[in-house]
Short mmCIF file of C-alpha atoms in Angstrom, two decimals:
data_model
loop_
_atom_site.label_atom_id
_atom_site.label_comp_id
_atom_site.label_asym_id
_atom_site.label_seq_id
_atom_site.Cartn_x
_atom_site.Cartn_y
_atom_site.Cartn_z
CA LEU V 287 -89.52 -48.71 2.14
CA LEU V 288 -89.52 -48.75 5.99
CA LEU V 289 -90.26 -52.09 7.61
CA THR V 290 -91.79 -52.10 11.05
CA THR V 291 -91.67 -54.94 13.55
CA ARG V 292 -93.60 -55.15 16.78
CA PRO V 293 -91.65 -56.71 19.64
CA SER V 294 -93.44 -58.06 22.70
CA ASN V 295 -93.15 -54.72 24.52
CA ASN V 296 -95.28 -53.15 21.76
CA LYS V 297 -92.64 -50.42 21.03
CA ALA V 298 -92.17 -49.66 17.36
CA TYR V 299 -88.65 -50.12 15.88
CA PHE V 300 -88.45 -48.49 12.50
CA PHE V 301 -85.04 -49.96 11.62
CA SER V 302 -84.32 -53.63 11.91
CA SER V 303 -80.63 -53.52 10.86
CA ALA V 304 -77.41 -51.51 11.37
CA PRO V 305 -77.14 -50.51 7.66
CA ALA V 306 -80.57 -48.99 7.82
CA LYS V 307 -79.56 -46.96 10.89
CA ALA V 308 -76.41 -45.78 9.12
CA ILE V 309 -78.43 -44.62 6.13
CA ALA V 310 -80.77 -42.74 8.43
CA LEU V 311 -77.89 -41.01 10.26
CA THR V 312 -76.27 -40.05 6.97
CA ALA V 313 -79.50 -38.44 5.87
CA LEU V 314 -79.72 -36.62 9.22
CA VAL V 315 -76.24 -35.00 9.07
CA PRO V 316 -77.18 -32.21 6.61
CA VAL V 317 -80.17 -31.38 8.78
CA LEU V 318 -78.00 -31.12 11.90
CA ILE V 319 -75.47 -28.97 10.05
CA ALA V 320 -78.25 -26.68 8.88
CA ILE V 321 -79.55 -26.38 12.45
CA ASP V 322 -76.06 -25.60 13.80
CA GLN V 323 -75.48 -23.07 11.04
CA LYS V 324 -78.76 -21.39 11.91
CA ARG V 325 -77.69 -21.23 15.55
CA ILE V 326 -74.37 -19.64 14.54
CA ASP V 327 -76.09 -17.18 12.22
CA ASN V 328 -78.31 -16.07 15.09
CA ASN V 329 -75.52 -15.96 17.72
CA ASN V 330 -73.56 -12.71 17.78
CA ASP V 331 -71.16 -14.07 20.40
CA VAL V 332 -70.10 -16.87 18.08
CA LYS V 333 -69.80 -14.57 15.08
CA CYS V 334 -67.74 -12.11 17.12
CA CYS V 335 -65.43 -14.92 18.23
CA ILE V 336 -64.91 -16.18 14.67
CA GLU V 337 -64.05 -12.71 13.34
CA HIS V 338 -61.77 -12.07 16.32
CA MET V 339 -59.86 -15.32 15.78
CA ASP V 340 -59.38 -14.47 12.11
CA ALA V 341 -58.15 -11.02 13.11
CA ILE V 342 -55.58 -12.42 15.53
CA THR V 343 -54.14 -14.61 12.77
CA LEU V 344 -53.81 -11.59 10.48
CA LEU V 345 -52.27 -9.42 13.19
CA LYS V 346 -49.65 -12.08 13.92
CA GLU V 347 -48.74 -11.88 10.23
CA LYS V 348 -48.55 -8.06 10.61
CA LYS V 349 -51.44 -7.60 8.19
CA TYR V 350 -52.82 -4.80 10.30
CA PHE V 351 -55.31 -3.26 7.89
CA HIS V 352 -56.98 -6.59 7.13
CA GLY V 353 -56.85 -7.48 10.82
CA ILE V 354 -58.59 -4.24 11.74
CA GLU V 355 -61.32 -4.99 9.19
CA LYS V 356 -61.96 -8.29 10.98
CA LEU V 357 -61.90 -6.56 14.37
CA ASP V 358 -64.40 -4.00 13.07
CA ALA V 359 -66.67 -6.89 12.10
CA ALA V 360 -66.21 -8.54 15.50
CA HIS V 361 -66.98 -5.22 17.19
CA SER V 362 -70.18 -4.84 15.17
CA PHE V 363 -71.44 -8.16 16.53
CA LYS V 364 -70.42 -7.44 20.13
CA PRO V 365 -69.58 -3.75 20.77
CA SER V 366 -68.83 -4.29 24.45
CA ASP V 367 -66.20 -7.00 23.99
CA ALA V 368 -63.13 -5.64 25.83
CA SER V 369 -60.69 -8.08 24.24
CA VAL V 370 -61.74 -7.00 20.75
CA LEU V 371 -61.40 -3.34 21.72
CA SER V 372 -57.96 -3.95 23.24
CA ASP V 373 -56.66 -5.81 20.20
CA ARG V 374 -58.06 -3.19 17.85
CA ALA V 375 -56.40 -0.44 19.89
CA ARG V 376 -53.02 -2.17 19.58
CA ALA V 377 -53.53 -2.71 15.85
CA LEU V 378 -54.53 0.93 15.35
CA VAL V 379 -51.32 2.01 17.07
CA GLU V 380 -49.36 -0.02 14.52
CA ILE V 381 -50.84 2.03 11.66
CA GLY V 382 -50.54 5.34 13.48
CA ARG V 383 -54.24 5.87 14.27
CA PHE V 384 -53.58 6.95 17.83
CA ASP V 385 -56.84 8.89 18.23
CA LYS V 386 -58.98 5.85 17.47
CA ALA V 387 -56.71 3.61 19.54
CA LEU V 388 -57.13 5.91 22.53
CA ASN V 389 -60.90 5.84 22.08
CA ASP V 390 -60.94 2.03 22.10
CA ILE V 391 -58.70 1.68 25.15
CA ASN V 392 -60.80 4.26 27.04
CA LYS V 393 -63.85 2.07 26.44
CA VAL V 394 -61.97 -0.90 27.89
CA ILE V 395 -61.01 1.10 30.98
CA GLU V 396 -64.61 2.29 31.42
CA GLN V 397 -65.63 -1.38 31.70
CA HIS V 398 -62.59 -2.49 33.68
CA PRO V 399 -61.09 0.45 35.60
CA ARG V 400 -58.70 -1.88 37.45
CA ASP V 401 -57.24 -3.42 34.31
CA ARG V 402 -53.51 -2.72 34.69
CA LEU V 403 -52.66 -3.79 31.16
CA ALA V 404 -55.26 -1.46 29.67
CA LEU V 405 -53.86 1.42 31.71
CA MET V 406 -50.32 0.62 30.54
CA ASN V 407 -51.53 0.42 26.93
CA LYS V 408 -53.15 3.82 27.33
CA ALA V 409 -49.88 5.17 28.74
CA SER V 410 -48.02 3.78 25.74
CA ILE V 411 -50.39 5.55 23.36
CA TYR V 412 -49.83 8.85 25.18
CA HIS V 413 -46.07 8.24 24.87
CA LYS V 414 -46.46 7.68 21.12
CA ILE V 415 -48.14 11.07 20.75
CA LYS V 416 -45.50 12.71 22.99
CA LYS V 417 -47.76 13.29 25.96
CA ASP V 418 -45.45 11.67 28.48
CA ASP V 419 -46.87 13.56 31.46
CA LEU V 420 -50.24 11.90 30.78
CA ALA V 421 -48.49 8.58 30.20
CA ILE V 422 -46.92 8.82 33.66
CA VAL V 423 -50.33 9.50 35.22
CA GLU V 424 -51.71 6.29 33.69
CA MET V 425 -48.68 4.32 34.87
CA ASP V 426 -49.17 5.74 38.37
CA LYS V 427 -52.68 4.30 38.32
CA ALA V 428 -51.47 0.92 37.07
CA ILE V 429 -48.70 0.67 39.66
CA ALA V 430 -51.11 1.65 42.43
CA LEU V 431 -53.11 -1.48 41.50
CA GLU V 432 -50.07 -3.69 42.19
CA PRO V 433 -51.24 -7.25 42.93
CA LYS V 434 -50.56 -8.55 46.41
CA THR V 435 -48.45 -11.68 46.70
CA ASN V 436 -49.43 -12.62 50.26
CA GLY V 437 -53.21 -12.77 50.05
CA LEU V 438 -53.69 -16.33 48.80
CA LEU V 439 -54.89 -18.23 51.86
CA GLY V 440 -55.33 -21.95 51.58
CA ILE V 441 -53.37 -22.33 48.35
CA VAL V 442 -50.38 -24.64 48.11
CA SER V 443 -46.98 -23.02 48.45
CA SER V 444 -45.80 -24.08 44.99
CA PHE V 445 -48.66 -22.14 43.40
CA GLN V 446 -47.88 -19.17 45.65
CA ASN V 447 -44.31 -19.22 44.40
CA ILE V 448 -45.46 -19.20 40.76
CA PHE V 449 -47.90 -16.38 41.44
CA SER V 450 -45.25 -14.39 43.31
CA SER V 451 -42.72 -14.83 40.50
CA THR V 452 -45.22 -13.77 37.83
CA THR V 453 -46.29 -10.76 39.87
CA LYS V 454 -42.71 -9.61 40.37
CA GLN V 455 -41.99 -9.83 36.64
CA GLU V 456 -45.18 -7.93 35.89
CA ASN V 457 -44.32 -5.23 38.43
CA SER V 458 -40.84 -4.94 36.93
CA THR V 459 -42.39 -4.21 33.52
CA TYR V 460 -44.66 -1.51 34.92
CA TYR V 461 -41.87 0.28 36.78
CA ASN V 462 -39.57 0.01 33.77
CA ASN V 463 -42.20 1.52 31.46
CA ARG V 464 -42.85 4.38 33.84
CA ALA V 465 -39.10 4.98 34.05
CA TRP V 466 -38.95 5.19 30.25
CA PHE V 467 -41.78 7.73 30.14
CA LYS V 468 -40.08 9.76 32.88
CA LEU V 469 -36.86 9.78 30.84
CA ALA V 470 -38.81 11.08 27.85
CA SER V 471 -40.25 13.86 29.99
CA GLY V 472 -36.80 14.79 31.37
CA ASN V 473 -37.40 13.51 34.92
CA ILE V 474 -34.10 11.61 35.10
CA ASP V 475 -33.66 11.21 38.87
CA SER V 476 -37.17 9.84 39.32
CA ALA V 477 -36.64 7.55 36.33
CA LEU V 478 -33.57 6.09 38.04
CA GLU V 479 -35.65 5.26 41.13
CA ASP V 480 -38.14 3.37 38.96
CA CYS V 481 -35.31 1.53 37.19
CA ASN V 482 -33.91 0.40 40.52
CA GLN V 483 -37.36 -0.79 41.57
CA ALA V 484 -37.83 -2.67 38.28
CA ILE V 485 -34.50 -4.45 38.73
CA LYS V 486 -35.34 -5.20 42.37
CA PHE V 487 -38.47 -7.02 41.20
CA ASN V 488 -36.70 -8.86 38.38
CA ARG V 489 -32.89 -9.01 38.39
CA SER V 490 -32.84 -10.77 35.03
CA SER V 491 -34.81 -8.07 33.20
CA SER V 492 -32.54 -7.01 30.34
CA THR V 493 -34.82 -4.12 29.40
CA ALA V 494 -34.68 -2.69 32.93
CA TYR V 495 -30.86 -2.70 32.85
CA ASP V 496 -30.96 -1.06 29.43
CA THR V 497 -33.32 1.67 30.65
CA ARG V 498 -31.15 2.30 33.70
CA SER V 499 -28.06 2.50 31.48
CA LEU V 500 -29.70 5.30 29.52
CA THR V 501 -30.48 7.05 32.77
CA TYR V 502 -26.84 6.80 33.84
CA TYR V 503 -25.76 7.95 30.38
CA LEU V 504 -27.89 11.09 30.63
CA GLN V 505 -26.37 11.74 34.07
CA GLY V 506 -22.88 11.44 32.61
CA LYS V 507 -22.17 8.24 34.57
CA TYR V 508 -20.84 6.34 31.56
CA GLN V 509 -19.01 3.62 33.46
CA LEU V 510 -22.19 2.64 35.32
CA ALA V 511 -24.09 2.79 32.04
CA ASP V 512 -21.60 0.40 30.45
CA GLN V 513 -21.86 -2.04 33.34
CA ASP V 514 -25.63 -2.16 33.00
CA LEU V 515 -25.41 -2.69 29.25
CA VAL V 516 -22.98 -5.57 29.69
CA THR V 517 -25.52 -7.13 32.06
CA ALA V 518 -28.40 -6.49 29.65
CA ILE V 519 -26.49 -8.15 26.80
CA ARG V 520 -25.60 -11.10 29.02
CA HIS V 521 -29.30 -11.67 29.71
CA ASN V 522 -30.37 -11.07 26.10
CA SER V 523 -27.77 -10.96 23.33
CA LYS V 524 -30.38 -10.80 20.54
CA ASP V 525 -31.58 -7.23 21.13
CA GLY V 526 -29.66 -4.91 18.83
CA ALA V 527 -30.69 -1.83 20.81
CA PHE V 528 -28.45 -2.91 23.68
CA PHE V 529 -25.41 -3.03 21.39
CA TYR V 530 -26.29 0.34 19.89
CA HIS V 531 -26.61 1.94 23.31
CA ARG V 532 -23.32 0.38 24.39
CA THR V 533 -21.64 1.77 21.27
CA LEU V 534 -22.70 5.27 22.31
CA THR V 535 -21.53 4.62 25.86
CA LEU V 536 -18.12 3.34 24.74
CA LEU V 537 -17.70 6.39 22.54
CA ALA V 538 -18.45 8.59 25.56
CA LEU V 539 -15.80 6.65 27.51
CA GLY V 540 -13.27 7.21 24.71
CA LYS V 541 -13.20 3.52 23.82
#
């Protein structure tokens, strides 16, 4: 039974007490939930996001096949979503489906031709299928898009320093990856130049020192290779590859 009172301003107040209001709100909650659910059911962006989030959780647990199923669902709701395509490409690489991974990453690049990370991911796929010449071409494109560190007018110097540091680390990664692909293609001298550039950008990059050590090793410069591996291990003592490479180097040095 709803009781109505008529105050002097002639406005109707259907509830004269707090408990009555609480009862009304409680009754309204299921209605609101139903409305929100209907909005979600009719919103492909939301459904894509939910499937994508579930996929990321599965991929972190290395459950690649289940993660790809979720990414397929996300893609069906929003086929143009570049982040979904990128994550699916990386997951497909993990299960050896390089053809499909390449197709996904090409779609990302079609939308964002200046996406350095997408270009590097494409290069990595080419490397996986032993097409290092094509991998180098993609890395050339990525490196040519090198961010500028001096174009931030009007921004405080502390932020400029952070941006500059991040950019240098990023550039180091790109040069190091290209060096690795050049090593795989037998272009040792050019790989050494890229290693030097990677270390110039980031002198604490253990992977860059490791890559350069392999370059020195292939050139027969075992002492220089050992020095770089000692530096790599000093920066990161948890990477077993560095110790393995140093073992080979020490054997070459007769130690």
